[in-house]
């Protein structure tokens, strides 16, 4: 009876945790939508100021800092959403050094001052095929665990990144890998439990301090990337986790955009729809700077009526998804009933109703997550318009 009661208590705790995660996911979605709209306004106006201002203006550096902070905030929101939804993300060629630097900067604010962070990263590490948000999740979980092991006495948290070649390893095929190592100077892991640390719900933390899922999640992410995670620990000397990711043979060169590059423009006619008038005005000003002719509406029904009167007047429609009365998805269907070949770009800060796959299945040319900066928006618009034009010939 006692064992049954203990099992019941554990099951109830797991159910409570699952309900808590679901609630966090719902809350995160609402926050993400509103926060990304706010970021869209800040980022859009910053890009306009950078575009219009003189190149040698002393305020330019401050504007660039604001712009970078907006993009960092966008990534943080994306990471929160991915963790809460546990959805499969798109993998792309990635150099881990940039993810590590960003993650450690994000982590520094939450760690006690008695924990020193050391970073030992090669400037140019190999490229891996990975999802950046999941890599961030792996690193944050490992560093959080390391910090927890040193919370009483303090110590050194070190993150190392190096290219390695494995030959004849029992758990991985021979070949080139990137090794990510996270070390702490805590008390170490007891030998009798070290084989259990990756088990789901296994934790040595007190009630309320951990779910026992962190290392299990890490193990699952790393294995799904065809990698491996190992641990080495000694009592009183600390712990090191080594994570191996396969390097891809054709390394992608990740280019950093500079503000001096030419932003593509055009002379086509674009209908812009968003229920937030400030966002509509920002996008309108951006596109007019690039010589497009823009009609903007903060009401989807009004936008539909404008389109209905002169459907051949427009070369492209850019619409938000989450709008009252008529969502972007509903507006798209109505527009397509009037003119089936009109190119459409759908934007959203967050939506559970539509995904990129569903948008593409509807015939929407591009699915864009807010906030989007002026340069990337311009590139996407030009890509859609040029593709549409080539089909018409």
Coordinates of C-alpha atoms in Angstrom, one line a residue:
X1 CA 0.0 0.0 0.0
X2 CA 2.9 2.3 0.9
X3 CA 4.5 1.7 -2.5
X4 CA 1.2 2.4 -4.3
X5 CA 0.8 5.6 -2.4
X6 CA 4.3 6.7 -3.3
X7 CA 3.7 5.8 -7.0
X8 CA 0.4 7.8 -6.9
X9 CA 2.2 10.8 -5.4
X10 CA 4.9 10.7 -8.1
X11 CA 2.2 10.4 -10.8
X12 CA 0.3 13.4 -9.4
X13 CA 3.5 15.4 -9.3
X14 CA 4.2 14.6 -13.0
X15 CA 0.7 15.5 -14.0
X16 CA 1.0 18.8 -12.1
X17 CA 4.3 19.5 -13.9
X18 CA 2.7 18.7 -17.3
X19 CA -0.2 21.0 -16.5
X20 CA 2.3 23.7 -15.4
X21 CA 4.2 23.4 -18.7
X22 CA 1.0 23.6 -20.7
X23 CA 0.0 26.8 -18.8
X24 CA 3.5 28.2 -19.4
X25 CA 3.2 27.5 -23.1
X26 CA -0.2 29.2 -23.3
X27 CA 1.1 32.2 -21.4
X28 CA 4.3 32.4 -23.5
X29 CA 2.3 32.5 -26.7
X30 CA 0.2 35.5 -25.6
X31 CA 3.3 37.3 -24.3
X32 CA 5.2 36.5 -27.5
X33 CA 2.5 38.0 -29.7
X34 CA 2.4 41.3 -27.8
X35 CA 6.1 41.5 -27.2
X36 CA 7.0 40.8 -30.8
X37 CA 4.6 43.5 -32.0
X38 CA 6.3 46.0 -29.6
X39 CA 9.8 44.8 -30.9
X40 CA 8.5 45.3 -34.5
X41 CA 7.8 49.0 -33.8
X42 CA 11.1 49.6 -32.1
X43 CA 13.2 47.7 -34.7
X44 CA 11.3 49.3 -37.6
X45 CA 11.8 52.8 -36.4
X46 CA 15.4 52.1 -35.6
X47 CA 16.0 50.8 -39.1
X48 CA 14.3 53.9 -40.5
X49 CA 16.5 56.2 -38.4
X50 CA 19.6 54.3 -39.6
X51 CA 18.5 54.4 -43.2
X52 CA 17.7 58.1 -43.2
X53 CA 20.5 59.4 -40.9
X54 CA 23.9 60.5 -42.0
X55 CA 26.5 57.7 -42.1
X56 CA 28.9 59.5 -39.7
X57 CA 26.2 60.6 -37.2
X58 CA 27.5 60.0 -33.6
X59 CA 24.1 58.6 -32.7
X60 CA 24.5 55.9 -35.3
X61 CA 26.4 53.6 -32.8
X62 CA 23.5 54.0 -30.3
X63 CA 21.0 53.1 -32.9
X64 CA 23.0 50.0 -33.9
X65 CA 23.0 48.9 -30.3
X66 CA 19.2 49.3 -30.1
X67 CA 18.9 47.3 -33.3
X68 CA 21.1 44.4 -32.0
X69 CA 19.2 44.4 -28.6
X70 CA 15.9 44.0 -30.5
X71 CA 17.3 41.0 -32.5
X72 CA 18.5 39.5 -29.3
X73 CA 15.1 39.9 -27.6
X74 CA 13.5 38.3 -30.7
X75 CA 15.8 35.3 -30.2
X76 CA 15.0 35.0 -26.5
X77 CA 11.2 35.0 -27.3
X78 CA 11.8 32.3 -29.9
X79 CA 13.7 30.2 -27.4
X80 CA 11.0 30.5 -24.8
X81 CA 8.3 29.5 -27.3
X82 CA 10.3 26.5 -28.5
X83 CA 10.9 25.2 -25.0
X84 CA 7.3 25.6 -24.0
X85 CA 5.9 24.0 -27.1
X86 CA 8.7 21.4 -27.6
X87 CA 8.2 21.5 -31.3
X88 CA 10.6 20.2 -33.9
X89 CA 12.6 23.1 -35.4
X90 CA 14.3 23.6 -38.7
X91 CA 18.0 22.7 -38.8
X92 CA 20.5 24.7 -40.7
X93 CA 24.3 25.0 -41.0
X94 CA 25.5 26.6 -37.8
X95 CA 28.7 27.7 -36.2
X96 CA 28.3 27.1 -32.4
X97 CA 30.6 29.9 -31.3
X98 CA 28.0 32.6 -31.9
X99 CA 25.3 30.6 -30.1
X100 CA 27.6 30.1 -27.1
X101 CA 28.5 33.8 -26.8
X102 CA 24.9 34.8 -26.9
X103 CA 23.8 32.2 -24.4
X104 CA 26.5 33.0 -21.9
X105 CA 25.6 36.7 -22.2
X106 CA 22.0 35.8 -21.5
X107 CA 23.0 33.5 -18.6
X108 CA 25.4 35.9 -16.9
X109 CA 22.6 38.1 -15.5
X110 CA 21.0 35.2 -13.7
X111 CA 24.1 33.7 -12.1
X112 CA 25.5 34.6 -8.7
X113 CA 28.5 36.9 -8.6
X114 CA 30.6 34.3 -6.9
X115 CA 30.5 32.1 -10.1
X116 CA 33.1 33.1 -12.7
X117 CA 32.4 32.3 -16.3
X118 CA 35.3 31.4 -18.5
X119 CA 35.0 30.9 -22.3
X120 CA 37.6 29.0 -24.3
X121 CA 36.3 29.1 -27.9
X122 CA 38.1 28.9 -31.2
X123 CA 37.3 31.9 -33.3
X124 CA 36.4 29.7 -36.3
X125 CA 34.9 26.4 -35.2
X126 CA 33.5 23.8 -37.6
X127 CA 29.9 23.9 -38.9
X128 CA 27.2 21.6 -37.7
X129 CA 23.7 21.0 -39.0
X130 CA 21.6 22.0 -36.0
X131 CA 18.6 23.9 -34.7
X132 CA 20.0 27.0 -32.9
X133 CA 17.2 27.2 -30.3
X134 CA 17.8 23.6 -29.3
X135 CA 21.5 24.1 -29.1
X136 CA 20.8 27.1 -26.8
X137 CA 18.6 24.9 -24.7
X138 CA 21.3 22.3 -24.3
X139 CA 23.9 24.9 -23.3
X140 CA 21.6 26.8 -20.8
X141 CA 20.6 23.5 -19.1
X142 CA 24.2 22.3 -18.8
X143 CA 25.4 25.7 -17.5
X144 CA 22.4 26.0 -15.1
X145 CA 23.2 22.6 -13.6
X146 CA 26.9 23.5 -13.3
X147 CA 26.0 26.8 -11.5
X148 CA 23.7 24.8 -9.2
X149 CA 26.6 22.6 -8.2
X150 CA 28.6 25.7 -7.2
X151 CA 25.8 27.7 -5.6
X152 CA 27.1 27.4 -2.0
X153 CA 30.8 28.0 -2.4
X154 CA 31.0 29.6 -5.9
X155 CA 33.6 28.5 -8.4
X156 CA 34.4 28.5 -12.1
X157 CA 32.1 27.6 -15.0
X158 CA 34.1 27.0 -18.1
X159 CA 32.7 26.5 -21.6
X160 CA 35.1 25.1 -24.3
X161 CA 34.5 24.5 -28.0
X162 CA 37.0 22.7 -30.2
X163 CA 37.0 20.7 -33.5
X164 CA 38.0 17.0 -33.0
X165 CA 38.3 13.9 -35.1
X166 CA 37.0 10.7 -33.6
X167 CA 38.4 7.3 -34.7
X168 CA 36.8 4.1 -33.5
X169 CA 34.7 5.5 -30.7
X170 CA 32.2 2.8 -29.6
X171 CA 29.1 5.1 -29.7
X172 CA 29.9 7.3 -32.7
X173 CA 31.1 6.6 -36.2
X174 CA 34.6 7.8 -37.1
X175 CA 34.8 11.3 -38.5
X176 CA 34.9 15.0 -37.8
X177 CA 33.0 16.4 -34.8
X178 CA 32.6 19.6 -32.8
X179 CA 33.1 19.1 -29.0
X180 CA 31.3 21.4 -26.6
X181 CA 32.5 21.0 -23.0
X182 CA 30.8 22.5 -20.0
X183 CA 32.8 22.2 -16.7
X184 CA 32.3 23.3 -13.1
X185 CA 34.4 23.2 -10.0
X186 CA 31.6 21.9 -7.7
X187 CA 31.6 18.8 -5.5
X188 CA 31.1 16.4 -8.3
X189 CA 28.5 13.7 -8.9
X190 CA 28.4 10.6 -6.6
X191 CA 29.7 7.5 -8.5
X192 CA 26.6 5.4 -7.5
X193 CA 24.2 7.8 -9.3
X194 CA 26.2 8.9 -12.3
X195 CA 24.7 6.2 -14.5
X196 CA 21.2 7.5 -13.7
X197 CA 21.6 11.2 -14.3
X198 CA 20.1 11.1 -17.8
X199 CA 17.0 9.2 -16.7
X200 CA 13.8 11.2 -17.0
X201 CA 12.6 12.6 -13.6
X202 CA 15.8 11.6 -11.8
X203 CA 17.1 14.5 -9.8
X204 CA 19.2 15.1 -6.7
X205 CA 17.7 18.6 -6.2
X206 CA 15.3 19.4 -3.4
X207 CA 11.5 19.5 -4.1
X208 CA 10.7 22.6 -6.2
X209 CA 14.2 23.1 -7.4
X210 CA 14.1 20.9 -10.5
X211 CA 11.9 18.6 -12.6
X212 CA 14.5 15.9 -13.3
X213 CA 13.9 16.5 -17.1
X214 CA 16.9 18.8 -17.9
X215 CA 19.5 16.2 -18.7
X216 CA 17.0 13.8 -20.3
X217 CA 16.0 16.6 -22.6
X218 CA 19.7 17.3 -23.4
X219 CA 20.3 13.7 -24.1
X220 CA 17.3 13.5 -26.5
X221 CA 18.3 16.7 -28.4
X222 CA 21.9 15.6 -28.8
X223 CA 20.9 12.1 -30.0
X224 CA 18.4 13.6 -32.5
X225 CA 21.3 15.6 -33.9
X226 CA 23.3 12.3 -34.3
X227 CA 25.6 13.3 -31.5
X228 CA 26.6 12.0 -28.1
X229 CA 26.9 13.4 -24.6
X230 CA 29.3 12.1 -22.0
X231 CA 30.1 13.0 -18.4
X232 CA 33.3 12.8 -16.3
X233 CA 33.1 13.7 -12.6
X234 CA 35.3 13.4 -9.5
X235 CA 34.3 14.0 -5.9
X236 CA 35.5 17.3 -4.8
X237 CA 37.0 18.2 -8.2
X238 CA 33.9 19.0 -10.3
X239 CA 32.1 17.7 -13.4
X240 CA 32.6 18.0 -17.1
X241 CA 29.9 17.3 -19.7
X242 CA 31.2 16.7 -23.3
X243 CA 28.7 17.1 -26.1
X244 CA 29.8 15.9 -29.6
X245 CA 28.0 17.1 -32.8
X246 CA 29.0 15.9 -36.3
X247 CA 30.7 18.5 -38.4
X248 CA 29.2 18.8 -41.9
X249 CA 31.7 18.4 -44.7
X250 CA 30.6 21.4 -46.7
X251 CA 31.0 24.2 -44.2
X252 CA 28.6 27.1 -44.8
X253 CA 30.1 30.6 -44.6
X254 CA 27.9 32.6 -42.3
X255 CA 28.0 36.2 -43.5
X256 CA 27.3 39.1 -41.2
X257 CA 25.2 41.8 -42.8
X258 CA 26.5 45.3 -42.6
X259 CA 24.5 48.4 -42.6
X260 CA 26.4 49.7 -45.6
X261 CA 25.0 47.1 -48.0
X262 CA 22.4 48.2 -50.5
X263 CA 18.9 47.3 -49.6
X264 CA 16.9 46.0 -52.6
X265 CA 13.8 48.1 -53.6
X266 CA 11.4 48.4 -56.5
X267 CA 8.4 50.2 -58.0
X268 CA 5.6 47.7 -57.5
X269 CA 2.3 48.4 -55.7
X270 CA 1.9 46.7 -52.3
X271 CA -1.1 46.4 -49.9
X272 CA 0.0 46.3 -46.2
X273 CA -2.5 45.1 -43.6
X274 CA -2.0 45.0 -39.8
X275 CA -4.5 45.8 -37.0
X276 CA -1.8 47.9 -35.2
X277 CA -1.7 51.2 -36.9
X278 CA 1.8 52.0 -35.6
X279 CA 3.2 48.8 -37.3
X280 CA 1.3 49.6 -40.5
X281 CA 2.8 53.1 -40.6
X282 CA 6.3 51.8 -39.9
X283 CA 6.1 49.2 -42.7
X284 CA 4.6 51.8 -45.1
X285 CA 7.5 54.2 -44.4
X286 CA 10.1 51.4 -44.9
X287 CA 8.7 50.4 -48.2
X288 CA 8.2 53.9 -49.5
X289 CA 11.9 54.6 -48.7
X290 CA 12.6 51.7 -51.1
X291 CA 10.4 53.4 -53.8
X292 CA 7.4 51.0 -53.6
X293 CA 3.9 52.4 -53.9
X294 CA 2.2 51.4 -50.7
X295 CA -1.5 51.3 -49.6
X296 CA -1.8 50.6 -45.9
X297 CA -4.8 49.6 -43.8
X298 CA -5.2 48.8 -40.1
X299 CA -8.5 47.0 -40.7
X300 CA -8.6 43.7 -42.6
X301 CA -12.2 44.3 -43.9
X302 CA -11.2 47.7 -45.2
X303 CA -8.2 46.2 -46.9
X304 CA -10.3 43.5 -48.5
X305 CA -12.7 46.2 -49.9
X306 CA -9.8 48.2 -51.3
X307 CA -8.5 45.1 -53.0
X308 CA -12.0 44.2 -54.3
X309 CA -12.4 47.5 -56.0
X310 CA -9.1 47.3 -57.9
X311 CA -7.6 43.8 -57.7
X312 CA -5.2 44.3 -60.6
X313 CA -3.8 47.4 -58.9
X314 CA -1.6 45.4 -56.5
X315 CA 1.5 43.3 -57.1
X316 CA 1.8 42.0 -53.5
X317 CA -0.1 41.8 -50.2
X318 CA 1.6 41.8 -46.9
X319 CA -0.7 40.8 -44.0
X320 CA -0.6 40.1 -40.3
X321 CA -2.2 36.9 -39.1
X322 CA -3.7 37.8 -35.7
X323 CA -6.3 40.4 -36.4
X324 CA -9.9 40.9 -35.1
X325 CA -12.9 39.9 -37.2
X326 CA -10.8 38.6 -40.1
X327 CA -7.4 36.8 -39.5
X328 CA -4.7 36.9 -42.1
X329 CA -5.6 33.3 -43.1
X330 CA -9.2 34.3 -43.7
X331 CA -8.2 37.4 -45.6
X332 CA -5.9 35.3 -47.8
X333 CA -8.8 33.1 -48.8
X334 CA -11.0 36.1 -49.6
X335 CA -8.2 37.7 -51.7
X336 CA -7.6 34.5 -53.6
X337 CA -11.3 34.2 -54.4
X338 CA -11.0 37.6 -56.1
X339 CA -7.6 37.1 -57.7
X340 CA -6.0 33.6 -57.4
X341 CA -2.5 34.7 -58.5
X342 CA -1.9 37.5 -56.0
X343 CA 1.4 36.9 -54.1
X344 CA 0.9 37.1 -50.3
X345 CA 3.4 37.4 -47.4
X346 CA 1.9 36.4 -44.0
X347 CA 3.4 37.9 -40.9
X348 CA 2.9 36.9 -37.2
X349 CA 4.3 37.5 -33.8
X350 CA 2.9 34.1 -32.7
X351 CA -0.1 32.0 -33.8
X352 CA -1.3 28.5 -32.8
X353 CA -3.7 28.6 -35.7
X354 CA -1.2 28.6 -38.6
X355 CA 2.3 27.2 -39.2
X356 CA 4.7 27.8 -42.0
X357 CA 3.7 24.4 -43.5
X358 CA 0.0 25.3 -43.4
X359 CA 0.7 28.7 -44.9
X360 CA 2.7 27.2 -47.8
X361 CA 0.0 24.6 -48.4
X362 CA -2.5 27.6 -48.8
X363 CA -0.3 29.0 -51.5
X364 CA 1.2 31.8 -49.3
X365 CA 4.6 32.7 -50.7
X366 CA 6.4 33.6 -47.5
X367 CA 5.6 33.1 -43.8
X368 CA 7.5 35.7 -41.7
X369 CA 7.9 35.9 -37.9
X370 CA 7.8 39.3 -36.3
X371 CA 9.8 41.4 -35.7
X372 CA 11.5 41.6 -39.1
X373 CA 14.2 44.1 -39.9
X374 CA 14.1 46.4 -42.9
X375 CA 16.8 44.6 -44.9
X376 CA 15.4 41.1 -44.5
X377 CA 11.9 42.3 -45.3
X378 CA 13.2 44.0 -48.4
X379 CA 15.0 40.8 -49.5
X380 CA 11.9 38.7 -49.0
X381 CA 9.7 41.1 -50.9
X382 CA 12.1 41.2 -53.8
X383 CA 12.3 37.4 -53.8
X384 CA 8.5 37.0 -53.9
X385 CA 8.0 39.7 -56.6
X386 CA 10.7 38.4 -58.8
X387 CA 9.4 34.9 -58.6
X388 CA 5.9 36.0 -59.3
X389 CA 7.1 38.0 -62.3
X390 CA 9.0 35.1 -63.8
X391 CA 5.9 32.9 -63.6
X392 CA 3.8 35.4 -65.5
X393 CA 6.1 35.3 -68.5

